[in-house]
Amino acid sequence: MQKITVYEKPTCTTCRKVSKVLTEAGIDFEKVNYYIEPFSKKKLSELLKKMNMKPSELLRKNDVVYKKLKSKIEKLSEDEILNLMIENPDLVQRPIVEVDNKAILARPPEKLKELFK
């Protein structure tokens, strides 16, 4: 059985939908609230690599924190953006679903199908 991990914010509507889809499908998974258990730089880098994404592609651009920091963020390197995401978890799009050597941004929840092909 593959280990499935969902990195989420429990109050996020999309995160709750993903949990519901997995639960209703009878799929066992682990939830990680990355506000309580913050990403390490190594872990977030691994997830980005598995998703084939750059840090700038995982930014929550509609978030208040992003809007406040937008002019600063636009001048940062990808590594600096990654560091900023570690410091400010609100900047990380969610939920991220990891299965072995793959991961996806499950937004919208229908993207879960990509993991179980």
PDB file of C-alpha atoms in Angstrom:
ATOM      1  CA  MET A   1       0.000   0.000   0.000  1.00  0.00           C
ATOM      2  CA  GLN A   2       1.314   3.404  -0.969  1.00  0.00           C
ATOM      3  CA  LYS A   3       1.732   6.012   1.739  1.00  0.00           C
ATOM      4  CA  ILE A   4      -0.384   9.059   0.954  1.00  0.00           C
ATOM      5  CA  THR A   5       0.236  12.362   2.716  1.00  0.00           C
ATOM      6  CA  VAL A   6      -1.953  15.450   2.389  1.00  0.00           C
ATOM      7  CA  TYR A   7      -0.298  18.728   3.378  1.00  0.00           C
ATOM      8  CA  GLU A   8      -3.126  21.025   4.315  1.00  0.00           C
ATOM      9  CA  LYS A   9      -4.680  23.793   6.333  1.00  0.00           C
ATOM     10  CA  PRO A  10      -7.733  22.193   7.997  1.00  0.00           C
ATOM     11  CA  THR A  11      -9.891  25.307   7.597  1.00  0.00           C
ATOM     12  CA  CYS A  12      -9.309  25.393   3.817  1.00  0.00           C
ATOM     13  CA  THR A  13     -12.400  24.382   1.828  1.00  0.00           C
ATOM     14  CA  THR A  14     -10.386  22.698  -0.935  1.00  0.00           C
ATOM     15  CA  CYS A  15      -8.374  20.746   1.662  1.00  0.00           C
ATOM     16  CA  ARG A  16     -11.594  19.506   3.247  1.00  0.00           C
ATOM     17  CA  LYS A  17     -12.927  18.444  -0.180  1.00  0.00           C
ATOM     18  CA  VAL A  18      -9.736  16.475  -0.893  1.00  0.00           C
ATOM     19  CA  SER A  19     -10.002  14.729   2.490  1.00  0.00           C
ATOM     20  CA  LYS A  20     -13.636  13.880   1.776  1.00  0.00           C
ATOM     21  CA  VAL A  21     -12.833  12.434  -1.683  1.00  0.00           C
ATOM     22  CA  LEU A  22     -10.041  10.238  -0.283  1.00  0.00           C
ATOM     23  CA  THR A  23     -12.130   9.121   2.710  1.00  0.00           C
ATOM     24  CA  GLU A  24     -15.161   8.277   0.556  1.00  0.00           C
ATOM     25  CA  ALA A  25     -12.905   6.265  -1.779  1.00  0.00           C
ATOM     26  CA  GLY A  26     -11.708   4.259   1.233  1.00  0.00           C
ATOM     27  CA  ILE A  27      -8.144   5.494   0.780  1.00  0.00           C
ATOM     28  CA  ASP A  28      -6.010   5.614   3.916  1.00  0.00           C
ATOM     29  CA  PHE A  29      -3.965   8.808   4.180  1.00  0.00           C
ATOM     30  CA  GLU A  30      -2.102  10.979   6.634  1.00  0.00           C
ATOM     31  CA  LYS A  31      -2.930  14.651   7.093  1.00  0.00           C
ATOM     32  CA  VAL A  32      -0.188  17.152   7.906  1.00  0.00           C
ATOM     33  CA  ASN A  33      -1.267  20.608   9.009  1.00  0.00           C
ATOM     34  CA  TYR A  34       1.748  22.565   7.814  1.00  0.00           C
ATOM     35  CA  TYR A  35       0.868  25.433  10.142  1.00  0.00           C
ATOM     36  CA  ILE A  36       1.475  23.126  13.131  1.00  0.00           C
ATOM     37  CA  GLU A  37       4.216  21.035  11.489  1.00  0.00           C
ATOM     38  CA  PRO A  38       5.927  23.596   9.223  1.00  0.00           C
ATOM     39  CA  PHE A  39       7.698  22.576   6.041  1.00  0.00           C
ATOM     40  CA  SER A  40      11.450  22.302   6.224  1.00  0.00           C
ATOM     41  CA  LYS A  41      13.244  23.767   3.247  1.00  0.00           C
ATOM     42  CA  LYS A  42      14.333  20.247   2.281  1.00  0.00           C
ATOM     43  CA  LYS A  43      10.764  18.877   2.396  1.00  0.00           C
ATOM     44  CA  LEU A  44       9.188  21.718   0.436  1.00  0.00           C
ATOM     45  CA  SER A  45      12.008  21.452  -2.136  1.00  0.00           C
ATOM     46  CA  GLU A  46      11.323  17.698  -2.465  1.00  0.00           C
ATOM     47  CA  LEU A  47       7.605  18.306  -2.957  1.00  0.00           C
ATOM     48  CA  LEU A  48       8.257  20.975  -5.586  1.00  0.00           C
ATOM     49  CA  LYS A  49      10.582  18.603  -7.438  1.00  0.00           C
ATOM     50  CA  LYS A  50       7.963  15.822  -7.320  1.00  0.00           C
ATOM     51  CA  MET A  51       5.356  18.274  -8.676  1.00  0.00           C
ATOM     52  CA  ASN A  52       7.790  19.578 -11.311  1.00  0.00           C
ATOM     53  CA  MET A  53       7.120  23.132 -10.094  1.00  0.00           C
ATOM     54  CA  LYS A  54       9.194  26.161  -9.180  1.00  0.00           C
ATOM     55  CA  PRO A  55       8.504  27.941  -5.873  1.00  0.00           C
ATOM     56  CA  SER A  56       7.024  30.914  -7.756  1.00  0.00           C
ATOM     57  CA  GLU A  57       4.449  28.564  -9.340  1.00  0.00           C
ATOM     58  CA  LEU A  58       3.263  27.399  -5.907  1.00  0.00           C
ATOM     59  CA  LEU A  59       2.612  30.871  -4.509  1.00  0.00           C
ATOM     60  CA  ARG A  60      -0.908  31.743  -3.333  1.00  0.00           C
ATOM     61  CA  LYS A  61      -1.221  34.936  -5.340  1.00  0.00           C
ATOM     62  CA  ASN A  62      -4.686  35.791  -4.015  1.00  0.00           C
ATOM     63  CA  ASP A  63      -3.532  35.749  -0.394  1.00  0.00           C
ATOM     64  CA  VAL A  64      -3.205  38.949   1.646  1.00  0.00           C
ATOM     65  CA  VAL A  65       0.402  38.087   2.561  1.00  0.00           C
ATOM     66  CA  TYR A  66       1.324  37.775  -1.118  1.00  0.00           C
ATOM     67  CA  LYS A  67      -0.341  41.062  -1.997  1.00  0.00           C
ATOM     68  CA  LYS A  68       1.594  42.821   0.775  1.00  0.00           C
ATOM     69  CA  LEU A  69       4.899  41.313  -0.366  1.00  0.00           C
ATOM     70  CA  LYS A  70       4.287  41.266  -4.137  1.00  0.00           C
ATOM     71  CA  SER A  71       6.780  43.991  -5.065  1.00  0.00           C
ATOM     72  CA  LYS A  72       9.440  42.295  -2.934  1.00  0.00           C
ATOM     73  CA  ILE A  73       8.636  38.794  -4.225  1.00  0.00           C
ATOM     74  CA  GLU A  74       8.941  39.885  -7.858  1.00  0.00           C
ATOM     75  CA  LYS A  75      12.621  40.694  -7.248  1.00  0.00           C
ATOM     76  CA  LEU A  76      13.490  37.426  -5.484  1.00  0.00           C
ATOM     77  CA  SER A  77      15.222  34.347  -6.841  1.00  0.00           C
ATOM     78  CA  GLU A  78      13.402  30.999  -6.715  1.00  0.00           C
ATOM     79  CA  ASP A  79      15.510  30.003  -3.694  1.00  0.00           C
ATOM     80  CA  GLU A  80      14.611  33.235  -1.897  1.00  0.00           C
ATOM     81  CA  ILE A  81      10.924  32.658  -2.688  1.00  0.00           C
ATOM     82  CA  LEU A  82      11.259  29.161  -1.218  1.00  0.00           C
ATOM     83  CA  ASN A  83      12.721  30.641   1.985  1.00  0.00           C
ATOM     84  CA  LEU A  84       9.893  33.168   2.148  1.00  0.00           C
ATOM     85  CA  MET A  85       7.334  30.362   1.788  1.00  0.00           C
ATOM     86  CA  ILE A  86       8.945  28.531   4.708  1.00  0.00           C
ATOM     87  CA  GLU A  87       8.662  31.690   6.830  1.00  0.00           C
ATOM     88  CA  ASN A  88       5.091  32.446   5.638  1.00  0.00           C
ATOM     89  CA  PRO A  89       3.028  29.267   5.165  1.00  0.00           C
ATOM     90  CA  ASP A  90       0.094  31.371   3.906  1.00  0.00           C
ATOM     91  CA  LEU A  91       2.086  31.795   0.682  1.00  0.00           C
ATOM     92  CA  VAL A  92       1.938  28.046  -0.105  1.00  0.00           C
ATOM     93  CA  GLN A  93      -0.881  26.815  -2.367  1.00  0.00           C
ATOM     94  CA  ARG A  94      -2.743  23.892  -0.887  1.00  0.00           C
ATOM     95  CA  PRO A  95      -3.475  21.058  -0.561  1.00  0.00           C
ATOM     96  CA  ILE A  96      -0.389  19.192  -1.680  1.00  0.00           C
ATOM     97  CA  VAL A  97      -0.888  15.445  -1.970  1.00  0.00           C
ATOM     98  CA  GLU A  98       2.194  13.210  -1.957  1.00  0.00           C
ATOM     99  CA  VAL A  99       2.251   9.565  -2.992  1.00  0.00           C
ATOM    100  CA  ASP A 100       5.687   7.930  -3.045  1.00  0.00           C
ATOM    101  CA  ASN A 101       7.747   9.683  -5.715  1.00  0.00           C
ATOM    102  CA  LYS A 102       4.862  11.823  -7.021  1.00  0.00           C
ATOM    103  CA  ALA A 103       3.057  14.847  -5.679  1.00  0.00           C
ATOM    104  CA  ILE A 104       0.388  17.188  -6.980  1.00  0.00           C
ATOM    105  CA  LEU A 105      -1.267  20.415  -6.031  1.00  0.00           C
ATOM    106  CA  ALA A 106      -4.804  19.052  -5.613  1.00  0.00           C
ATOM    107  CA  ARG A 107      -6.483  22.250  -6.695  1.00  0.00           C
ATOM    108  CA  PRO A 108      -9.169  21.566  -7.807  1.00  0.00           C
ATOM    109  CA  PRO A 109      -9.727  18.256  -5.970  1.00  0.00           C
ATOM    110  CA  GLU A 110     -10.400  16.483  -9.295  1.00  0.00           C
ATOM    111  CA  LYS A 111      -6.636  16.619  -9.916  1.00  0.00           C
ATOM    112  CA  LEU A 112      -6.333  13.693  -7.463  1.00  0.00           C
ATOM    113  CA  LYS A 113      -7.096  11.418 -10.419  1.00  0.00           C
ATOM    114  CA  GLU A 114      -3.604  12.215 -11.773  1.00  0.00           C
ATOM    115  CA  LEU A 115      -2.033  10.375  -8.816  1.00  0.00           C
ATOM    116  CA  PHE A 116      -4.072   7.200  -9.190  1.00  0.00           C
ATOM    117  CA  LYS A 117      -3.772   6.513 -12.929  1.00  0.00           C
TER     118      LYS A 117
END
